[in-house]
Amino acid sequence: MNAWLRQHGRAIASAAAKISAQRTTNAVSALVIGIALALPAGGYALLSNLTGLAQRTSLEPQLSLYMLPETKSSESEALGKRLRADPRLAAVRFVPRDEALAAMRGTEALAEVFAALERNPLPDAFVLRALDSAPGALDVLAGEYRVLPGVAQVQIDSDWARRLEAVLRIARTGIFMLGALLGIALVAVTFNTIRLQVLTQRQEIEVTKLLGATDGFIRRPFFYLGAAQGLAGGVAALGIVWLSIESLNQGVRALAATYGSAFQLTHLAGADGVAVAALAAFLGWLGAFLSVSIHLREI
Amino acid sequence: MIGFSKVSKRYPGGFEALKDVSFSIAAGELTFVTGHSGAGKSTLFKLIAAIERATSGTVLVNGQNVGALRPAAIPFLRRNLGLVFQDQKLLYDRSVFDNVMLPLAFSDFSGREAARRARAALDKVGLLARERAHPMQLSGGEQQRLAIARAVVNRPAVLIADEPTANLDAGSAERIIALFLSFNQVGVTVLIATHDEQLIARHAARTLRLAAGGLEHDSAEGGE
Ligand SMILES: Nc1ncnc2c1ncn2[C@@H]1O[C@H](COP(=O)(O)OP(=O)(O)OP(=O)(O)O)[C@@H](O)[C@H]1O
Ligand SMILES: [Mg+2]
């Protein structure tokens, strides 16, 4: 056990010596790996955010009902009574056209547009919350309300979220494919850097072999080297993703505020971060393993 | 300890460097291997250390058939041999001390014990004061002594030196041979390849004489 620990301790020390002997090369490889991994890791982070948003929204059984522009307010009130009597609805909120206009004028981005208008172009509207959130139930309600007198349009608010969810499912597959490709690239990068290391240390390897070093002794430091490089790349990728989300969030927060939302992008979860780093370390080890297995045979 | 039986070695390309060589060396013996350049001395050593494999015949070291060893067993054979290579194979990018530490890196000694042994070996060859120097900063004789220190640091039972006195003046060569004699006196089996006939003449030791790959003369068997 003690001897085993000592062997690994020496391998780690030897790997550290190899790293510091070629600091720049190793730093550049780690950065290249980091940038390559940041793409799928960042994509995954954005996707998680959007998926969360879409799922939350698509679960809201909300309908928007817009009246024809020329509808009188008495007609709207009559419809309101009728809707409030509908047992399938949990809540009915009436948004008079004047209130809607005032809200628009209060929005920074739209204030100027609406200030320039002479007439209020907005119709009366109702925001409805159904008891049953199943898409089928919402479709039935929308179909019924659409033919009521004075109704211009009924919109299921969560429809866009459902469509977004479907798009995100496709995007997720794309991200995983990208991740797989860049994972292979990571293996290739370590394969190559380790090959260069093996070649520059050819003489040392030859001599240690002649003096009785086992293959394991010679290979171990390279494995640690590959894993360390992958790990460094993984950590660099996490740093890049973190910085990107931070800087995106400045814009996102401002945009969400105009919708009265406190939405912002969340960072990769701790477990996801650990998984990215561990996977990168494993792929680095794999690249080193393949490289050493092939190139040591030539010595 | 070391036995060759009808050993031939043909290199890829067809050159036959050893032809039907048989001899046996007992534990604790001191033996010179001599012969003209290209006679096959280095080849003979390479077969003992499993650096090359015999084309036919058997090479026994310590009762093990070297030609039949699994690749994974070869490092452990080499750890029992102290090898001084004709081209020394020192690592010029590290210090004298680190060169001697090399074979200890894969031993089970603790760092402190390994360093102690390395210094003892350097002391034995008179290079302790130069442990921080780099091999390039050493004279030819000092480099030879460094190679010997590295070979003996693991205290091997067999010491094999390929031309350890090449390019040295007679005095330095004699000091190096004296070093090998001192190892031999404490029971180490020593094989030295040299074409320095005068050096051989000064020492009453067994001599194997190779010529064009054949064992021309073995002084242990007498006659010509
Ligand atoms: N790897 C090899 N491939 C082909 N031929 C080789 C190889 N190594 C040695 N030889 C040939 O085998 C013969 C014996 O070589 P070896 O190195 O054993 O000679 P030697 O007795 O050690 O010579 P020297 O005194 O010059 O060191 C030489 O003719 C050499 O050309
Ligand atoms: Mg030779």
Coordinates of C-alpha atoms and ligand atoms in Angstrom, one line a residue:
Chain A
M1 CA 0.0 0.0 0.0
N2 CA 2.8 2.3 1.0
A3 CA 4.8 1.4 -2.0
W4 CA 1.7 1.9 -4.2
L5 CA 1.2 5.4 -2.8
R6 CA 4.8 6.2 -3.3
Q7 CA 4.7 5.1 -6.9
H8 CA 1.7 7.3 -7.5
G9 CA 3.2 10.2 -5.6
R10 CA 6.3 10.0 -7.7
A11 CA 4.2 9.8 -10.9
I12 CA 2.3 13.0 -9.8
A13 CA 5.6 14.7 -9.0
S14 CA 7.0 13.7 -12.4
A15 CA 3.8 14.9 -14.1
A16 CA 4.1 18.2 -12.3
A17 CA 7.7 18.5 -13.4
K18 CA 6.7 17.8 -17.0
I19 CA 4.0 20.5 -16.8
S20 CA 6.2 23.2 -15.4
A21 CA 9.0 22.3 -17.9
Q22 CA 6.5 23.2 -20.7
R23 CA 4.3 25.7 -18.9
T24 CA 3.3 27.7 -22.0
T25 CA 2.5 24.7 -24.2
N26 CA 0.4 23.2 -21.4
A27 CA -1.4 26.5 -20.6
V28 CA -2.3 27.0 -24.3
S29 CA -3.6 23.4 -24.7
A30 CA -5.7 23.9 -21.6
L31 CA -7.1 27.1 -23.0
V32 CA -7.9 25.5 -26.3
I33 CA -9.7 22.6 -24.5
G34 CA -11.4 25.2 -22.4
I35 CA -12.8 27.2 -25.3
A36 CA -13.9 24.0 -27.1
L37 CA -15.7 22.7 -24.0
A38 CA -17.2 26.1 -23.2
L39 CA -19.4 25.9 -26.3
P40 CA -21.4 22.8 -25.3
A41 CA -21.2 23.6 -21.6
G42 CA -22.5 27.2 -22.2
G43 CA -25.1 25.9 -24.6
Y44 CA -26.3 23.4 -22.0
A45 CA -26.5 26.2 -19.4
L46 CA -28.6 28.5 -21.7
L47 CA -30.7 25.5 -22.7
S48 CA -31.4 24.6 -19.0
N49 CA -32.5 28.2 -18.4
L50 CA -34.8 28.4 -21.4
T51 CA -36.2 24.9 -20.7
G52 CA -37.0 25.9 -17.1
L53 CA -38.7 29.1 -18.4
A54 CA -40.7 27.3 -21.0
Q55 CA -41.8 24.6 -18.6
R56 CA -42.9 27.0 -16.0
T57 CA -44.9 29.0 -18.6
S58 CA -46.5 26.1 -20.4
L59 CA -47.9 24.9 -17.1
E60 CA -49.9 28.1 -16.7
P61 CA -53.5 27.6 -17.9
Q62 CA -53.9 31.2 -19.0
L63 CA -56.0 32.5 -21.9
S64 CA -56.1 36.1 -23.2
L65 CA -59.4 37.2 -24.7
Y66 CA -59.5 40.3 -26.9
M67 CA -62.7 42.1 -27.7
L68 CA -63.4 43.8 -31.0
P69 CA -62.1 47.4 -31.0
E70 CA -65.6 48.9 -31.4
T71 CA -67.1 47.0 -28.6
K72 CA -68.9 49.1 -26.0
S73 CA -67.9 48.8 -22.4
S74 CA -71.4 47.6 -21.5
E75 CA -71.0 44.6 -23.8
S76 CA -67.6 43.9 -22.3
E77 CA -69.2 43.9 -18.9
A78 CA -71.9 41.6 -19.9
L79 CA -69.3 39.2 -21.2
G80 CA -67.4 39.5 -18.0
K81 CA -70.4 38.4 -16.0
R82 CA -70.8 35.4 -18.2
L83 CA -67.2 34.4 -17.9
R84 CA -67.2 34.8 -14.1
A85 CA -70.1 32.4 -14.0
D86 CA -68.2 29.7 -16.0
P87 CA -67.2 27.0 -13.4
R88 CA -64.2 25.9 -15.6
L89 CA -62.4 29.2 -14.9
A90 CA -60.5 29.9 -11.7
A91 CA -60.0 33.6 -12.2
V92 CA -61.2 36.3 -14.6
R93 CA -59.4 39.6 -14.8
F94 CA -60.8 42.4 -16.9
V95 CA -58.3 44.7 -18.6
P96 CA -60.2 47.8 -19.9
R97 CA -58.6 49.4 -22.9
D98 CA -57.7 52.6 -21.0
E99 CA -55.8 50.6 -18.4
A100 CA -54.0 48.7 -21.2
L101 CA -53.0 52.0 -22.8
A102 CA -51.7 53.4 -19.5
A103 CA -49.6 50.3 -18.9
M104 CA -48.1 50.6 -22.4
R105 CA -47.3 54.2 -21.9
G106 CA -45.6 53.3 -18.6
T107 CA -43.3 50.9 -20.4
E108 CA -40.0 52.6 -21.2
A109 CA -39.6 51.1 -24.6
L110 CA -43.1 51.7 -25.8
A111 CA -44.0 55.0 -24.2
E112 CA -43.0 57.1 -27.2
V113 CA -44.9 55.0 -29.7
F114 CA -48.1 55.2 -27.7
A115 CA -47.7 58.9 -26.8
A116 CA -47.8 59.7 -30.5
L117 CA -51.2 58.0 -31.0
E118 CA -54.3 60.2 -31.0
R119 CA -56.8 57.3 -30.5
N120 CA -56.5 54.3 -28.2
P121 CA -55.9 51.4 -30.6
L122 CA -56.2 48.8 -27.9
P123 CA -59.3 46.7 -27.3
D124 CA -60.8 45.6 -24.0
A125 CA -59.4 42.4 -22.9
F126 CA -59.8 39.6 -20.3
V127 CA -57.1 37.5 -18.8
L128 CA -58.5 34.1 -17.9
R129 CA -57.1 31.3 -15.7
A130 CA -58.6 27.9 -16.3
L131 CA -58.8 25.2 -13.6
D132 CA -57.6 22.5 -16.0
S133 CA -54.2 23.1 -17.5
A134 CA -54.4 20.3 -20.1
P135 CA -53.8 21.7 -23.6
G136 CA -57.0 19.9 -24.7
A137 CA -59.1 21.6 -22.1
L138 CA -57.7 25.0 -23.0
D139 CA -58.4 24.4 -26.7
V140 CA -62.1 23.7 -25.9
L141 CA -62.4 26.9 -23.8
A142 CA -60.7 28.9 -26.5
G143 CA -63.0 27.5 -29.2
E144 CA -66.1 28.3 -27.2
Y145 CA -65.2 31.8 -26.4
R146 CA -64.0 32.7 -29.9
V147 CA -67.6 32.6 -31.2
L148 CA -69.1 34.7 -28.4
P149 CA -70.4 38.1 -29.5
G150 CA -67.9 40.9 -29.5
V151 CA -64.9 38.6 -29.2
A152 CA -62.1 39.2 -31.7
Q153 CA -59.5 36.7 -30.6
V154 CA -58.7 34.1 -27.9
Q155 CA -55.2 33.2 -27.4
I156 CA -53.7 30.4 -25.3
D157 CA -50.8 32.1 -23.7
S158 CA -48.8 28.9 -23.1
D159 CA -48.8 27.9 -26.8
W160 CA -45.5 29.7 -27.6
A161 CA -44.0 28.0 -24.6
R162 CA -45.0 24.6 -25.8
R163 CA -43.5 25.3 -29.2
L164 CA -40.4 26.6 -27.5
E165 CA -40.2 23.4 -25.5
A166 CA -40.3 21.4 -28.7
V167 CA -37.6 23.5 -30.3
L168 CA -35.5 23.2 -27.1
R169 CA -35.7 19.4 -27.3
I170 CA -34.2 19.5 -30.7
A171 CA -31.6 22.0 -29.6
R172 CA -30.7 19.7 -26.7
T173 CA -29.9 16.9 -29.1
G174 CA -27.7 19.4 -31.1
I175 CA -25.8 20.4 -27.9
F176 CA -25.1 16.8 -27.0
M177 CA -23.8 16.1 -30.5
L178 CA -21.7 19.2 -30.3
G179 CA -20.5 18.0 -26.9
A180 CA -19.6 14.6 -28.3
L181 CA -17.7 16.1 -31.2
L182 CA -15.7 18.5 -29.0
G183 CA -15.1 15.7 -26.5
I184 CA -13.4 13.8 -29.4
A185 CA -11.5 17.0 -30.2
L186 CA -10.3 17.1 -26.6
V187 CA -9.1 13.6 -26.8
A188 CA -7.3 14.5 -30.0
V189 CA -5.7 17.5 -28.4
T190 CA -4.3 15.6 -25.5
F191 CA -3.3 12.8 -27.7
N192 CA -1.2 15.2 -29.6
T193 CA 0.4 17.1 -26.7
I194 CA 1.2 13.8 -25.0
R195 CA 2.7 12.5 -28.2
L196 CA 5.0 15.6 -28.3
Q197 CA 5.9 15.0 -24.7
V198 CA 6.8 11.4 -25.3
L199 CA 8.9 12.4 -28.3
T200 CA 10.8 15.1 -26.4
Q201 CA 11.4 12.6 -23.6
R202 CA 12.3 9.8 -25.8
Q203 CA 15.8 9.5 -24.5
E204 CA 14.8 9.6 -20.9
I205 CA 12.1 7.0 -21.5
E206 CA 14.6 4.8 -23.3
V207 CA 17.2 5.0 -20.6
T208 CA 14.7 4.4 -17.7
K209 CA 13.4 1.3 -19.6
L210 CA 17.0 0.0 -19.9
L211 CA 17.5 0.5 -16.2
G212 CA 14.5 -1.6 -15.3
A213 CA 11.5 0.7 -15.3
T214 CA 8.2 -1.0 -15.9
D215 CA 5.8 0.3 -18.6
G216 CA 3.5 1.3 -15.8
F217 CA 6.1 3.5 -14.3
I218 CA 6.8 5.2 -17.6
R219 CA 3.2 5.6 -18.5
R220 CA 1.7 6.8 -15.2
P221 CA 3.1 10.4 -15.3
F222 CA 1.6 10.8 -18.8
F223 CA -1.8 9.7 -17.6
Y224 CA -1.7 12.2 -14.8
L225 CA -0.5 14.8 -17.3
G226 CA -3.4 14.1 -19.6
A227 CA -5.9 14.1 -16.8
A228 CA -4.5 17.4 -15.4
Q229 CA -4.7 19.0 -18.8
G230 CA -8.3 17.9 -19.3
L231 CA -9.2 19.1 -15.8
A232 CA -7.5 22.4 -16.4
G233 CA -9.4 22.7 -19.7
G234 CA -12.7 21.8 -18.0
V235 CA -12.1 24.4 -15.3
A236 CA -11.3 27.0 -18.0
A237 CA -14.5 26.1 -19.8
L238 CA -16.5 26.6 -16.5
G239 CA -14.8 30.0 -16.0
I240 CA -15.7 31.0 -19.6
V241 CA -19.3 29.9 -19.2
W242 CA -19.6 31.7 -15.8
L243 CA -18.2 34.9 -17.2
S244 CA -20.5 34.7 -20.3
I245 CA -23.6 34.2 -18.2
E246 CA -22.6 37.0 -15.9
S247 CA -22.2 39.4 -18.8
L248 CA -25.4 38.2 -20.6
N249 CA -27.3 38.7 -17.4
Q250 CA -26.7 42.4 -17.4
G251 CA -28.7 42.7 -20.6
V252 CA -31.2 40.0 -19.6
R253 CA -32.1 41.7 -16.3
A254 CA -32.8 45.0 -18.1
L255 CA -34.9 43.3 -20.7
A256 CA -36.9 41.2 -18.1
A257 CA -37.5 44.4 -16.0
T258 CA -39.4 45.9 -19.0
Y259 CA -41.8 43.0 -18.8
G260 CA -42.0 43.4 -15.0
S261 CA -40.1 40.2 -14.5
A262 CA -37.2 39.5 -12.3
F263 CA -36.0 36.7 -14.6
Q264 CA -32.3 36.2 -15.0
L265 CA -30.1 33.4 -16.3
T266 CA -28.8 31.0 -13.6
H267 CA -25.3 29.5 -13.6
L268 CA -24.6 25.9 -14.2
A269 CA -25.6 23.9 -11.1
G270 CA -22.7 22.7 -8.9
A271 CA -23.2 19.1 -9.8
D272 CA -23.2 20.0 -13.5
G273 CA -19.9 21.9 -13.0
V274 CA -18.3 19.0 -11.3
A275 CA -19.5 16.7 -14.1
V276 CA -18.0 18.9 -16.7
A277 CA -14.7 19.0 -14.9
A278 CA -14.7 15.3 -14.2
L279 CA -15.6 14.4 -17.8
A280 CA -12.9 16.7 -19.1
A281 CA -10.3 15.1 -16.8
F282 CA -11.5 11.6 -18.0
L283 CA -11.2 12.6 -21.7
G284 CA -7.7 14.0 -21.1
W285 CA -6.7 10.7 -19.4
L286 CA -8.2 8.8 -22.3
G287 CA -6.2 10.9 -24.9
A288 CA -3.1 10.3 -22.8
F289 CA -3.8 6.6 -22.6
L290 CA -4.3 6.2 -26.3
S291 CA -1.2 8.3 -27.1
V292 CA 1.1 6.6 -24.7
S293 CA -0.1 3.1 -25.7
I294 CA 0.7 3.9 -29.3
H295 CA 3.8 5.9 -29.0
L296 CA 5.6 4.0 -26.3
R297 CA 5.6 1.0 -28.6
E298 CA 7.7 2.9 -31.0
I299 CA 10.5 3.4 -28.5
Chain B
M1 CA 24.8 -17.3 -12.9
I2 CA 25.1 -16.5 -16.6
G3 CA 25.0 -19.2 -19.2
F4 CA 25.1 -19.1 -23.0
S5 CA 24.3 -22.3 -24.9
K6 CA 24.7 -22.4 -28.6
V7 CA 23.6 -18.8 -28.9
S8 CA 23.4 -17.1 -32.3
K9 CA 22.2 -13.6 -33.0
R10 CA 21.2 -12.5 -36.5
Y11 CA 20.2 -8.8 -36.7
P12 CA 17.4 -7.8 -39.0
G13 CA 19.1 -7.4 -42.3
G14 CA 20.8 -10.7 -42.0
F15 CA 24.1 -9.8 -40.3
E16 CA 25.1 -12.6 -37.9
A17 CA 26.7 -10.9 -34.9
L18 CA 27.0 -14.0 -32.7
K19 CA 27.5 -17.5 -33.9
D20 CA 27.0 -20.6 -31.8
V21 CA 28.5 -19.1 -28.6
S22 CA 28.5 -21.2 -25.4
F23 CA 30.0 -20.5 -22.0
S24 CA 29.0 -20.2 -18.4
I25 CA 30.0 -17.8 -15.7
A26 CA 29.7 -18.6 -12.0
A27 CA 28.4 -16.2 -9.4
G28 CA 31.1 -14.0 -8.1
E29 CA 33.4 -14.4 -11.1
L30 CA 35.3 -11.6 -12.8
T31 CA 35.4 -12.0 -16.6
F32 CA 36.8 -9.9 -19.4
V33 CA 35.1 -10.1 -22.8
T34 CA 37.4 -9.0 -25.6
G35 CA 37.7 -9.0 -29.4
H36 CA 38.1 -6.7 -32.3
S37 CA 35.6 -3.9 -33.0
G38 CA 32.4 -5.5 -34.4
A39 CA 33.3 -8.9 -32.9
G40 CA 30.0 -9.0 -31.0
K41 CA 30.8 -7.9 -27.4
S42 CA 28.0 -5.4 -27.1
T43 CA 25.6 -7.9 -28.7
L44 CA 26.5 -10.4 -26.1
F45 CA 25.7 -7.9 -23.3
K46 CA 22.5 -6.9 -25.0
L47 CA 21.3 -10.5 -25.0
I48 CA 22.0 -10.8 -21.2
A49 CA 19.9 -7.7 -20.5
A50 CA 17.2 -8.7 -22.9
I51 CA 17.7 -5.6 -25.0
E52 CA 18.1 -8.0 -27.9
R53 CA 16.7 -11.5 -28.3
A54 CA 18.8 -14.5 -29.4
T55 CA 17.9 -15.9 -32.8
S56 CA 18.7 -19.4 -31.5
G57 CA 20.2 -21.0 -28.4
T58 CA 19.4 -20.1 -24.8
V59 CA 20.7 -17.3 -22.6
L60 CA 20.3 -18.1 -18.9
V61 CA 20.6 -15.4 -16.2
N62 CA 20.1 -16.4 -12.6
G63 CA 18.4 -19.6 -13.8
Q64 CA 15.9 -17.6 -16.0
N65 CA 15.7 -18.1 -19.7
V66 CA 16.0 -14.5 -20.9
G67 CA 14.8 -15.2 -24.4
A68 CA 11.5 -16.7 -23.1
L69 CA 10.7 -13.9 -20.6
R70 CA 7.4 -12.1 -20.9
P71 CA 7.8 -8.4 -21.7
A72 CA 6.4 -7.6 -18.3
A73 CA 9.1 -9.6 -16.6
I74 CA 12.0 -7.9 -18.4
P75 CA 12.2 -4.8 -16.1
F76 CA 12.7 -7.1 -13.1
L77 CA 15.5 -8.9 -14.8
R78 CA 17.2 -5.6 -15.5
R79 CA 16.9 -4.4 -11.9
N80 CA 19.2 -7.3 -10.9
L81 CA 21.8 -6.2 -13.4
G82 CA 24.0 -3.2 -13.1
L83 CA 24.5 -2.0 -16.7
V84 CA 27.2 0.4 -17.9
F85 CA 26.5 1.1 -21.6
Q86 CA 29.2 1.6 -24.2
D87 CA 27.6 5.0 -25.0
Q88 CA 26.9 5.5 -21.2
K89 CA 23.3 6.7 -21.8
L90 CA 23.5 9.5 -19.2
L91 CA 20.8 12.1 -19.1
Y92 CA 22.4 15.4 -19.9
D93 CA 19.4 17.5 -18.8
R94 CA 19.7 16.6 -15.2
S95 CA 22.3 16.7 -12.5
V96 CA 24.8 14.0 -11.6
F97 CA 22.8 13.3 -8.5
D98 CA 19.6 12.9 -10.4
N99 CA 21.2 10.6 -12.9
V100 CA 22.2 8.3 -10.1
M101 CA 18.7 8.6 -8.6
L102 CA 17.1 7.3 -11.8
P103 CA 17.1 3.6 -11.0
L104 CA 15.9 4.3 -7.5
A105 CA 12.8 6.1 -8.7
F106 CA 11.1 2.8 -9.4
S107 CA 12.4 1.0 -6.4
D108 CA 10.5 0.9 -3.1
F109 CA 12.9 3.0 -1.2
S110 CA 11.7 6.1 0.5
G111 CA 13.0 9.3 -0.8
R112 CA 15.5 9.7 2.0
E113 CA 16.8 6.2 1.7
A114 CA 17.2 6.6 -2.0
A115 CA 19.1 9.8 -1.6
R116 CA 21.4 8.1 0.9
R117 CA 22.1 5.3 -1.5
A118 CA 22.7 7.6 -4.4
R119 CA 25.3 9.6 -2.3
A120 CA 26.9 6.3 -1.2
A121 CA 27.3 5.3 -4.8
L122 CA 28.7 8.7 -5.8
D123 CA 31.1 8.6 -2.9
K124 CA 32.3 5.1 -4.0
V125 CA 33.3 6.4 -7.5
G126 CA 34.7 9.7 -6.0
L127 CA 32.0 12.0 -7.5
L128 CA 30.2 13.1 -4.3
A129 CA 31.6 16.6 -4.5
R130 CA 30.2 16.9 -8.0
E131 CA 26.6 15.8 -7.3
R132 CA 25.2 19.2 -8.4
A133 CA 27.2 19.3 -11.7
H134 CA 25.7 18.3 -15.0
P135 CA 27.2 15.4 -16.9
M136 CA 28.4 17.8 -19.6
Q137 CA 30.6 19.5 -17.0
L138 CA 32.4 16.2 -16.3
S139 CA 35.5 14.8 -17.9
G140 CA 35.3 11.6 -19.9
G141 CA 36.6 9.5 -17.0
E142 CA 34.2 11.2 -14.6
Q143 CA 31.3 10.5 -16.9
Q144 CA 32.4 6.8 -17.0
R145 CA 32.4 6.8 -13.2
L146 CA 29.0 8.4 -13.1
A147 CA 27.7 5.6 -15.4
I148 CA 29.2 3.1 -13.0
A149 CA 27.7 4.8 -9.9
R150 CA 24.3 4.6 -11.6
A151 CA 24.8 0.9 -12.4
V152 CA 25.7 0.0 -8.8
V153 CA 23.3 2.2 -6.9
N154 CA 20.7 -0.7 -6.7
R155 CA 23.5 -3.0 -5.5
P156 CA 23.0 -5.5 -8.3
A157 CA 24.3 -9.1 -8.1
V158 CA 25.7 -8.8 -11.6
L159 CA 27.6 -5.8 -13.0
I160 CA 28.0 -5.6 -16.8
A161 CA 30.2 -2.9 -18.3
D162 CA 30.6 -2.3 -22.0
E163 CA 34.0 -0.6 -22.7
P164 CA 34.1 1.3 -19.4
T165 CA 37.6 2.5 -20.1
A166 CA 37.3 3.5 -23.7
N167 CA 39.2 6.8 -24.5
L168 CA 40.8 7.0 -21.1
D169 CA 44.5 7.2 -20.3
A170 CA 46.1 4.2 -18.7
G171 CA 46.0 5.6 -15.2
S172 CA 42.3 6.5 -15.3
A173 CA 41.5 3.2 -16.9
E174 CA 43.3 1.4 -14.1
R175 CA 41.4 3.3 -11.4
I176 CA 38.1 2.3 -13.0
I177 CA 39.1 -1.3 -13.2
A178 CA 40.2 -1.1 -9.6
L179 CA 36.6 0.0 -8.8
F180 CA 35.2 -3.1 -10.5
L181 CA 37.6 -5.3 -8.7
S182 CA 36.4 -3.9 -5.4
F183 CA 32.8 -4.7 -6.3
N184 CA 33.9 -8.2 -7.4
Q185 CA 35.6 -8.6 -4.0
V186 CA 32.3 -8.2 -2.2
G187 CA 30.8 -10.9 -4.3
V188 CA 29.4 -9.1 -7.3
T189 CA 29.6 -11.1 -10.6
V190 CA 31.5 -8.7 -13.0
L191 CA 31.6 -8.7 -16.8
I192 CA 33.8 -6.2 -18.6
A193 CA 34.0 -5.7 -22.3
T194 CA 37.3 -4.1 -23.5
H195 CA 39.7 -4.3 -26.4
D196 CA 42.5 -3.0 -24.2
E197 CA 44.8 -6.1 -24.3
Q198 CA 47.3 -4.5 -21.9
L199 CA 44.7 -4.0 -19.4
I200 CA 43.6 -7.6 -19.6
A201 CA 47.2 -8.7 -19.4
R202 CA 47.7 -6.9 -16.1
H203 CA 44.9 -8.8 -14.4
A204 CA 44.7 -12.5 -14.0
A205 CA 41.1 -12.9 -14.8
R206 CA 39.0 -15.1 -17.0
T207 CA 38.8 -13.8 -20.6
L208 CA 36.3 -14.6 -23.4
R209 CA 37.7 -13.7 -26.8
L210 CA 35.3 -13.1 -29.6
A211 CA 36.2 -13.0 -33.2
A212 CA 33.6 -12.2 -36.0
G213 CA 30.8 -13.4 -33.7
G214 CA 32.4 -16.7 -32.7
L215 CA 33.9 -17.5 -29.3
E216 CA 37.5 -17.9 -30.3
H217 CA 39.0 -18.5 -26.9
D218 CA 37.8 -19.0 -23.4
S219 CA 40.7 -18.8 -21.0
A220 CA 38.8 -20.9 -18.4
E221 CA 39.1 -23.8 -20.8
G222 CA 42.8 -23.3 -21.5
G223 CA 44.8 -23.9 -24.7
E224 CA 44.4 -21.9 -27.9
Ligands
LIG1 N1 21.1 -3.2 -34.3 C1 21.9 -3.7 -35.3 N2 21.5 -4.0 -36.5 C2 22.3 -4.6 -37.4 N3 23.5 -4.9 -37.2 C3 24.0 -4.7 -36.0 C4 23.3 -4.1 -34.9 N4 24.0 -3.9 -33.8 C5 25.2 -4.4 -34.2 N5 25.2 -4.8 -35.4 C6 26.4 -5.5 -36.1 O1 26.8 -6.6 -35.3 C7 28.2 -6.7 -35.2 C8 28.6 -6.8 -33.8 O2 28.3 -5.6 -33.2 P1 28.6 -5.3 -31.6 O3 28.1 -3.9 -31.3 O4 28.2 -6.4 -30.8 O5 30.2 -5.2 -31.7 P2 31.3 -4.9 -30.6 O6 32.1 -6.1 -30.4 O7 30.6 -4.4 -29.4 O8 32.1 -3.8 -31.3 P3 32.8 -2.5 -30.6 O9 34.1 -3.0 -30.0 O10 33.1 -1.6 -31.8 O11 31.9 -1.9 -29.7 C9 28.7 -5.4 -35.9 O12 29.3 -5.8 -37.2 C10 27.5 -4.5 -36.1 O13 27.6 -3.9 -37.3
MG2 MG 30.5 -2.6 -28.5

